[in-house]
Coordinates of C-alpha atoms and ligand atoms in Angstrom, one line a residue:
M236 CA -12.2 -15.8 21.8
R237 CA -12.5 -11.9 20.4
T238 CA -9.7 -11.2 17.2
A239 CA -9.8 -8.7 14.6
S240 CA -10.3 -9.8 11.1
I241 CA -10.7 -8.1 7.3
T242 CA -14.3 -7.8 7.0
G243 CA -14.4 -5.7 4.5
W244 CA -11.9 -4.4 1.1
G245 CA -11.9 -2.0 -1.4
H246 CA -9.9 0.3 -3.9
Y247 CA -9.5 2.6 -5.8
V248 CA -7.2 4.5 -8.6
P249 CA -7.2 7.6 -10.6
E250 CA -8.6 6.9 -14.4
R251 CA -5.5 7.8 -16.1
V252 CA -2.8 5.4 -17.3
V253 CA 0.6 6.1 -18.1
T254 CA 2.6 4.0 -20.1
N255 CA 6.3 3.3 -19.9
D256 CA 6.5 5.0 -23.2
E257 CA 4.5 7.9 -22.1
L258 CA 7.1 8.4 -19.7
S259 CA 9.9 8.0 -22.6
E260 CA 8.7 11.1 -23.9
Y261 CA 9.0 13.1 -21.2
M262 CA 12.5 11.7 -19.8
D263 CA 15.4 10.0 -20.9
T264 CA 14.0 6.1 -20.3
S265 CA 12.6 3.1 -21.9
D266 CA 9.9 0.5 -21.5
E267 CA 12.6 -1.9 -21.8
W268 CA 15.0 -0.5 -19.2
I269 CA 11.6 0.2 -16.8
R270 CA 10.2 -3.0 -17.7
S271 CA 13.5 -5.5 -17.2
R272 CA 14.4 -3.7 -14.0
S273 CA 11.6 -3.1 -12.1
G274 CA 8.7 -5.4 -13.3
I275 CA 6.2 -1.9 -14.2
R276 CA 4.3 -1.9 -17.4
E277 CA 2.2 1.5 -16.3
R278 CA 0.8 3.7 -13.6
R279 CA -2.0 5.7 -12.2
F280 CA -1.1 9.1 -12.3
A281 CA -4.5 11.3 -10.3
A282 CA -6.4 14.0 -11.9
E283 CA -6.0 17.8 -11.5
N284 CA -9.0 18.0 -8.8
E285 CA -8.2 14.5 -6.8
T286 CA -6.4 14.3 -3.6
T287 CA -5.0 11.4 -0.8
A288 CA -8.4 12.6 1.0
T289 CA -10.8 12.2 -2.2
M290 CA -9.0 9.1 -2.9
S291 CA -9.3 8.1 0.4
V292 CA -13.2 8.7 0.8
E293 CA -14.0 6.5 -2.7
S294 CA -12.0 3.5 -1.3
G295 CA -12.8 4.0 2.1
R296 CA -16.7 4.2 1.0
R297 CA -15.9 1.1 -1.3
A298 CA -14.6 -1.2 2.0
L299 CA -17.4 0.2 3.8
R300 CA -20.3 -0.5 2.1
C301 CA -18.5 -4.2 0.9
A302 CA -18.0 -5.4 5.2
E303 CA -21.9 -4.0 4.8
V304 CA -21.5 -1.4 7.9
A305 CA -22.6 2.0 8.1
P306 CA -20.2 4.9 8.0
E307 CA -22.1 5.8 12.2
A308 CA -20.4 2.3 13.5
V309 CA -17.2 3.4 12.5
D310 CA -15.2 3.5 16.0
L311 CA -11.4 4.7 14.7
L312 CA -10.6 5.9 11.1
L313 CA -6.7 5.0 10.8
V314 CA -5.4 6.6 7.5
A315 CA -1.6 6.0 6.3
S316 CA 0.1 8.2 4.5
S317 CA 3.2 10.3 3.5
S318 CA 1.9 12.4 0.8
P319 CA -1.3 14.3 2.4
D320 CA -2.6 17.1 1.2
Y321 CA -1.4 19.4 3.8
L322 CA 1.1 19.3 6.4
T323 CA -2.0 19.9 9.0
P324 CA -4.8 19.4 8.9
P325 CA -4.2 15.2 9.0
V326 CA -5.5 14.1 6.2
S327 CA -7.4 11.4 8.3
S328 CA -10.1 14.2 9.6
Q329 CA -10.7 15.7 6.0
V330 CA -11.5 11.8 5.7
Q331 CA -13.6 11.5 8.8
E332 CA -15.7 14.8 7.2
G333 CA -15.5 13.4 3.4
L334 CA -17.3 9.4 4.6
G335 CA -20.0 11.3 7.4
L336 CA -18.0 9.1 10.1
P337 CA -18.9 9.8 13.6
T338 CA -16.9 12.1 15.6
N339 CA -15.1 9.5 17.7
G340 CA -11.4 9.3 16.4
A341 CA -9.4 9.6 13.4
M342 CA -5.9 9.5 13.1
Q343 CA -2.6 9.6 10.1
L344 CA 0.1 6.9 10.0
T345 CA 3.0 8.7 7.9
V346 CA 5.0 5.8 8.3
G347 CA 6.3 5.7 4.1
C348 CA 4.9 2.5 2.4
T349 CA 5.1 0.6 5.6
G350 CA 2.3 2.9 7.2
F351 CA -0.6 0.7 6.0
V352 CA 1.0 -2.7 7.7
Y353 CA 1.5 -0.5 11.0
A354 CA -1.9 1.1 10.8
L355 CA -3.4 -2.6 10.9
V356 CA -1.9 -3.7 13.4
T357 CA -2.4 -0.7 15.3
A358 CA -6.1 -1.1 14.5
Q359 CA -5.9 -4.6 16.0
Q360 CA -4.8 -3.3 19.1
F361 CA -7.7 -1.1 19.5
I362 CA -10.0 -4.0 18.6
E363 CA -8.5 -6.8 21.1
T364 CA -8.2 -4.4 24.0
G365 CA -12.0 -3.9 23.4
A366 CA -11.5 -0.1 23.0
C367 CA -12.8 -0.2 19.4
D368 CA -15.4 -3.1 17.5
T369 CA -14.8 -1.6 14.2
V370 CA -11.9 0.1 12.9
L371 CA -11.7 1.7 9.1
V372 CA -8.2 1.3 7.8
I373 CA -6.9 3.3 4.4
G374 CA -3.7 3.3 2.5
T375 CA -2.7 6.3 0.3
E376 CA -0.8 8.3 -1.6
L377 CA -0.6 10.6 -4.3
V378 CA 3.1 10.6 -4.7
S379 CA 3.0 11.8 -8.7
R380 CA 3.1 15.0 -7.6
W381 CA 6.7 15.1 -6.3
L382 CA 8.1 12.9 -9.2
S383 CA 10.8 15.0 -11.1
W384 CA 11.6 14.1 -14.3
N385 CA 15.0 15.0 -14.1
K386 CA 15.6 12.2 -11.1
R387 CA 14.7 9.1 -14.4
S388 CA 15.6 6.3 -11.6
T389 CA 12.4 7.3 -9.0
A390 CA 10.2 9.0 -11.4
V391 CA 9.3 5.1 -13.4
L392 CA 8.3 3.5 -10.0
F393 CA 5.5 5.6 -8.4
G394 CA 2.3 5.2 -9.3
D395 CA -1.0 7.2 -7.1
G396 CA -3.6 4.9 -5.6
S397 CA -6.0 3.7 -2.5
G398 CA -6.7 0.9 -0.9
A399 CA -8.9 0.2 2.0
V400 CA -10.1 -2.6 4.6
V401 CA -12.6 -2.9 7.3
M402 CA -11.3 -4.4 10.7
Q403 CA -13.8 -5.3 13.5
A404 CA -14.3 -7.9 16.1
T405 CA -15.0 -11.2 15.5
Q406 CA -15.1 -14.8 16.4
T407 CA -13.0 -16.2 13.8
G408 CA -9.9 -15.1 11.9
G409 CA -7.3 -12.5 13.4
M410 CA -4.1 -11.4 13.6
R411 CA -1.3 -14.1 14.6
S412 CA 1.8 -12.0 14.8
H413 CA 3.2 -9.0 13.8
V414 CA 7.2 -7.5 13.7
L415 CA 7.5 -3.7 12.7
G416 CA 11.1 -2.2 12.4
S417 CA 12.7 1.0 12.3
D418 CA 15.9 2.1 11.6
G419 CA 16.6 6.1 11.4
A420 CA 20.1 5.6 10.0
G421 CA 18.4 5.1 6.3
A422 CA 16.6 7.9 6.7
E423 CA 18.6 9.3 4.1
N424 CA 17.6 6.9 1.5
I425 CA 14.2 8.0 1.0
I426 CA 13.4 11.7 1.5
V427 CA 11.6 13.8 0.4
P428 CA 13.8 16.6 1.7
T429 CA 12.0 20.2 1.2
G430 CA 8.8 21.8 2.6
G431 CA 9.0 20.2 6.7
V432 CA 10.1 22.2 8.7
A433 CA 14.1 21.5 8.3
E434 CA 14.2 23.0 4.9
P435 CA 11.0 25.6 4.2
I436 CA 10.7 26.5 0.5
T437 CA 12.4 29.2 -0.6
H438 CA 11.8 30.3 -4.0
A439 CA 15.3 28.7 -5.4
H440 CA 13.5 25.3 -4.4
V441 CA 10.1 26.7 -6.3
A442 CA 13.0 27.6 -9.7
N443 CA 13.9 23.8 -9.0
N444 CA 10.3 22.4 -9.1
E445 CA 10.5 21.1 -5.3
P446 CA 9.1 19.4 -3.3
T447 CA 10.7 16.2 -4.8
L448 CA 11.2 13.0 -3.9
E449 CA 14.5 11.3 -3.6
M450 CA 15.8 8.0 -3.2
N451 CA 18.8 5.9 -3.1
G452 CA 17.9 3.2 -5.6
R453 CA 20.7 0.8 -4.8
E454 CA 20.6 1.1 -1.1
V455 CA 16.8 0.6 -0.9
F456 CA 17.5 -2.3 -3.4
K457 CA 19.9 -3.8 -0.6
F458 CA 18.0 -2.8 2.2
A459 CA 14.5 -4.6 0.7
T460 CA 15.8 -7.6 -1.0
R461 CA 17.2 -8.3 3.0
I462 CA 14.4 -7.3 4.9
L463 CA 11.5 -8.6 3.4
G464 CA 11.9 -12.4 3.6
R465 CA 13.1 -11.9 6.6
A466 CA 10.2 -9.5 8.3
V467 CA 8.2 -12.5 7.3
T468 CA 10.1 -15.4 8.9
E469 CA 10.3 -13.4 12.2
A470 CA 6.4 -13.1 11.7
L471 CA 6.2 -16.9 11.0
Q472 CA 7.9 -17.9 13.9
A473 CA 5.6 -15.4 16.0
S474 CA 2.9 -17.0 14.6
P475 CA 1.6 -20.5 15.2
Y476 CA 2.3 -21.2 11.3
T477 CA 5.3 -21.9 9.2
V478 CA 5.5 -20.7 5.4
N479 CA 3.9 -24.0 4.3
D480 CA 0.7 -22.6 5.8
I481 CA 0.8 -19.7 4.0
D482 CA -1.6 -19.6 1.9
L483 CA -0.8 -15.7 -0.2
L484 CA 1.9 -13.6 0.3
V485 CA 0.7 -9.5 0.0
P486 CA 4.0 -8.1 -0.6
H487 CA 4.7 -4.2 -0.6
Q488 CA 4.6 -3.7 -4.9
A489 CA 7.5 -1.8 -5.4
N490 CA 10.2 -3.9 -7.4
A491 CA 9.0 -7.4 -9.3
R492 CA 12.5 -8.8 -8.8
I493 CA 12.4 -7.8 -5.0
I494 CA 9.6 -9.9 -4.8
Q495 CA 10.9 -12.7 -6.9
Y496 CA 13.8 -12.3 -4.3
A497 CA 11.9 -12.6 -1.4
A498 CA 9.6 -15.3 -2.5
D499 CA 12.7 -17.1 -3.5
A500 CA 14.1 -17.0 -0.1
L501 CA 11.1 -18.1 1.6
G502 CA 9.8 -20.8 -0.6
L503 CA 7.2 -20.0 -1.8
S504 CA 5.6 -20.8 -5.4
D505 CA 4.2 -18.1 -8.0
D506 CA 0.4 -19.1 -6.6
Q507 CA 1.4 -18.1 -3.7
V508 CA 2.2 -14.4 -4.2
F509 CA 0.4 -11.9 -5.3
M510 CA 2.0 -9.0 -8.1
N511 CA 0.0 -6.7 -9.1
V512 CA 3.3 -3.9 -9.9
D513 CA 2.9 -4.1 -13.1
R514 CA -0.3 -2.0 -13.2
Y515 CA 0.2 0.4 -10.3
G516 CA 3.6 0.0 -10.0
N517 CA 4.7 2.2 -6.2
T518 CA 2.0 3.5 -4.4
S519 CA 3.8 4.0 -1.3
A520 CA 1.2 3.4 2.0
A521 CA -1.2 2.0 -0.9
S522 CA 0.7 -0.5 -2.6
V523 CA -0.2 -3.3 0.7
P524 CA -4.3 -2.4 0.3
L525 CA -4.6 -2.3 -2.9
A526 CA -2.8 -5.6 -3.5
L527 CA -5.0 -6.8 -0.9
S528 CA -8.6 -6.1 -2.2
E529 CA -7.3 -7.2 -5.8
A530 CA -6.8 -10.3 -4.1
L531 CA -9.7 -10.6 -2.2
D532 CA -11.7 -9.8 -5.2
A533 CA -10.4 -11.6 -7.7
G534 CA -10.9 -14.7 -5.2
R535 CA -7.0 -15.3 -4.5
A536 CA -8.3 -15.8 -1.0
A537 CA -10.9 -17.5 0.2
P538 CA -12.7 -17.7 4.1
G539 CA -10.2 -19.1 6.6
D540 CA -7.3 -18.7 4.5
T541 CA -3.7 -17.3 6.1
L542 CA -2.3 -14.3 4.6
A543 CA 1.1 -12.3 4.8
L544 CA 1.5 -8.8 4.2
V545 CA 5.2 -7.8 4.2
A546 CA 6.4 -3.8 3.3
F547 CA 9.3 -1.7 3.6
G548 CA 9.8 1.6 3.0
A549 CA 10.9 5.4 4.1
G550 CA 12.7 5.6 7.4
L551 CA 13.9 2.8 6.8
T552 CA 11.2 0.9 8.5
W553 CA 9.5 -2.7 7.5
A554 CA 6.4 -4.4 9.0
A555 CA 4.9 -8.0 8.4
T556 CA 1.8 -9.9 9.5
I557 CA 0.4 -12.8 10.1
L558 CA -3.3 -13.3 9.2
D559 CA -6.3 -15.0 8.8
L560 CA -9.4 -14.3 7.7
P561 CA -12.4 -15.1 8.9
E562 CA -14.7 -18.3 8.3
S563 CA -17.4 -15.8 6.6
L564 CA -16.2 -13.0 4.3
P565 CA -18.0 -10.6 1.2
T566 CA -18.5 -12.7 -2.3
P567 CA -15.4 -11.7 -4.3
V568 CA -16.3 -9.1 -7.1
A569 CA -15.0 -12.4 -9.8
K570 CA -17.9 -14.4 -8.2
R571 CA -20.4 -11.6 -8.2
A572 CA -20.1 -11.1 -11.8
A573 CA -20.6 -14.4 -11.9
H574 CA -23.5 -14.5 -10.3
P575 CA -25.8 -11.8 -10.8
S576 CA -28.2 -12.5 -8.2
V577 CA -25.7 -11.0 -5.8
A578 CA -23.9 -8.8 -8.3
G579 CA -24.4 -5.5 -7.2
T580 CA -24.7 -5.7 -3.5
V581 CA -21.0 -4.8 -3.1
A582 CA -19.1 -2.1 -5.3
Ligands
UT7_292 O1 8.6 1.8 -1.6 C1 10.0 2.7 -1.8 C2 11.1 1.5 -2.4 N1 11.6 1.8 -2.8 C3 12.4 0.4 -4.5 O2 12.2 -0.3 -3.7 C4 13.4 1.0 -5.2 C5 14.5 -0.2 -4.9 N2 15.2 -0.1 -5.2 C6 15.2 -0.8 -7.4 O3 14.0 -1.1 -7.6 C7 16.4 -0.6 -8.5 O4 17.2 0.0 -7.5 C8 16.3 0.3 -9.1 C9 14.8 -0.3 -10.4 C10 15.4 2.2 -9.0 C11 17.4 0.8 -10.2 O5 17.9 -0.3 -10.6 P1 19.3 -1.1 -11.2 O6 19.5 -1.9 -11.2 O7 19.6 -0.5 -9.3 O8 20.3 0.4 -11.4 P2 20.9 1.2 -11.6 O9 20.4 2.4 -10.4 O10 22.4 0.5 -10.9 O11 20.9 2.0 -13.1 C12 21.9 1.5 -13.8 C13 22.2 1.8 -14.9 C14 22.5 3.6 -15.0 O12 23.4 3.5 -16.1 P3 24.8 3.2 -15.7 O13 26.0 4.2 -14.7 O14 25.2 1.8 -15.9 O15 25.5 4.1 -17.2 C15 21.6 4.7 -14.8 O16 22.0 5.8 -14.9 O17 20.8 2.3 -15.4 C16 20.3 3.8 -15.7 N3 18.9 4.4 -15.2 C17 17.7 4.0 -16.1 N4 18.2 4.0 -17.8 C18 17.1 4.1 -18.1 C19 18.6 4.9 -14.4 N5 17.4 4.9 -14.0 C20 17.2 4.8 -15.5 C21 15.8 4.9 -16.1 N6 15.9 4.4 -17.4 N7 14.6 5.5 -16.0

């Protein structure tokens, strides 16, 4: 049966590591507060010459190389981002050009931190209907340029990065179910209020260092703890599986406490849940593909395994999907490093 599966992955993070102690130099905060409230130790900030497009090109290139897919073979490109280089053109067109992809089609999906899972489900539809054989799905965010050191409860949480997967028509593996959600009643809870057509930037905004990201942390926390476990449970109910079949949960990396809460509610043990929020903070739409790519690199999931991906974010939105990895996958980086004979075949 024709299904849509992950056949390659890759990620890119900027070189610059920003520790909690560094943030404490320009904000009234502390390593202790940030770690205990969020589990974050450090995050990456993009260099001046980096943009959402350049980071996307890098992670996309790595995913294509991992899948051994030539750029010419990509039928469709999807880039999930809420921090694109420009309001228009879509960053997907910049990435299509940067990667040398055919002019088949490319689109940007702006669905906050949930964007990558929405994009994955979109790719599935194109593949299962036979419209596409190969879709490159990227999630990238450069949020650091929107952080205000006057808004400490938001500024300490975010970081920059990019993750990508190649989705292809395969005979094994496949996406078993999904849940997509949106509740605009919570729209004000995560917002960049200026810079769009509702509130174009004025001199007063510039003097105030806007646009900046604003978040009602407490409300989002309550929403997240409610929705994460629920979305996975609903996706499982729509799939042939139960929670016992999940080999690895890859959740949106917003806050270790939120992830732990969801894992406990679902009855999952620590080794069934992937976390890298301590090293990257919340990278919004990049968070799930960055975590997924690191998990696959580390061999935390094997061919044929069943994964649950789940995310929540601006909108407010949420999404979950239950998927099986195909029976054949590229060798994880961890194994490649141990076997020099295959090292270097995939970046
Ligand atoms: O993808 C988007 C998803 N977003 C999220 O997942 C965010 C969800 N929310 C959260 O993770 C948490 O609400 C936060 C980590 C943002 C905040 O944790 P909290 O336990 O809800 O703290 P709080 O906002 O209730 O603040 C507690 C105290 C306050 O002081 P008072 O009023 O009790 O004296 C804050 O002023 O902590 C203070 N505070 C800080 N102190 C040191 C807030 N931010 C900081 C800070 N450093 N960075």
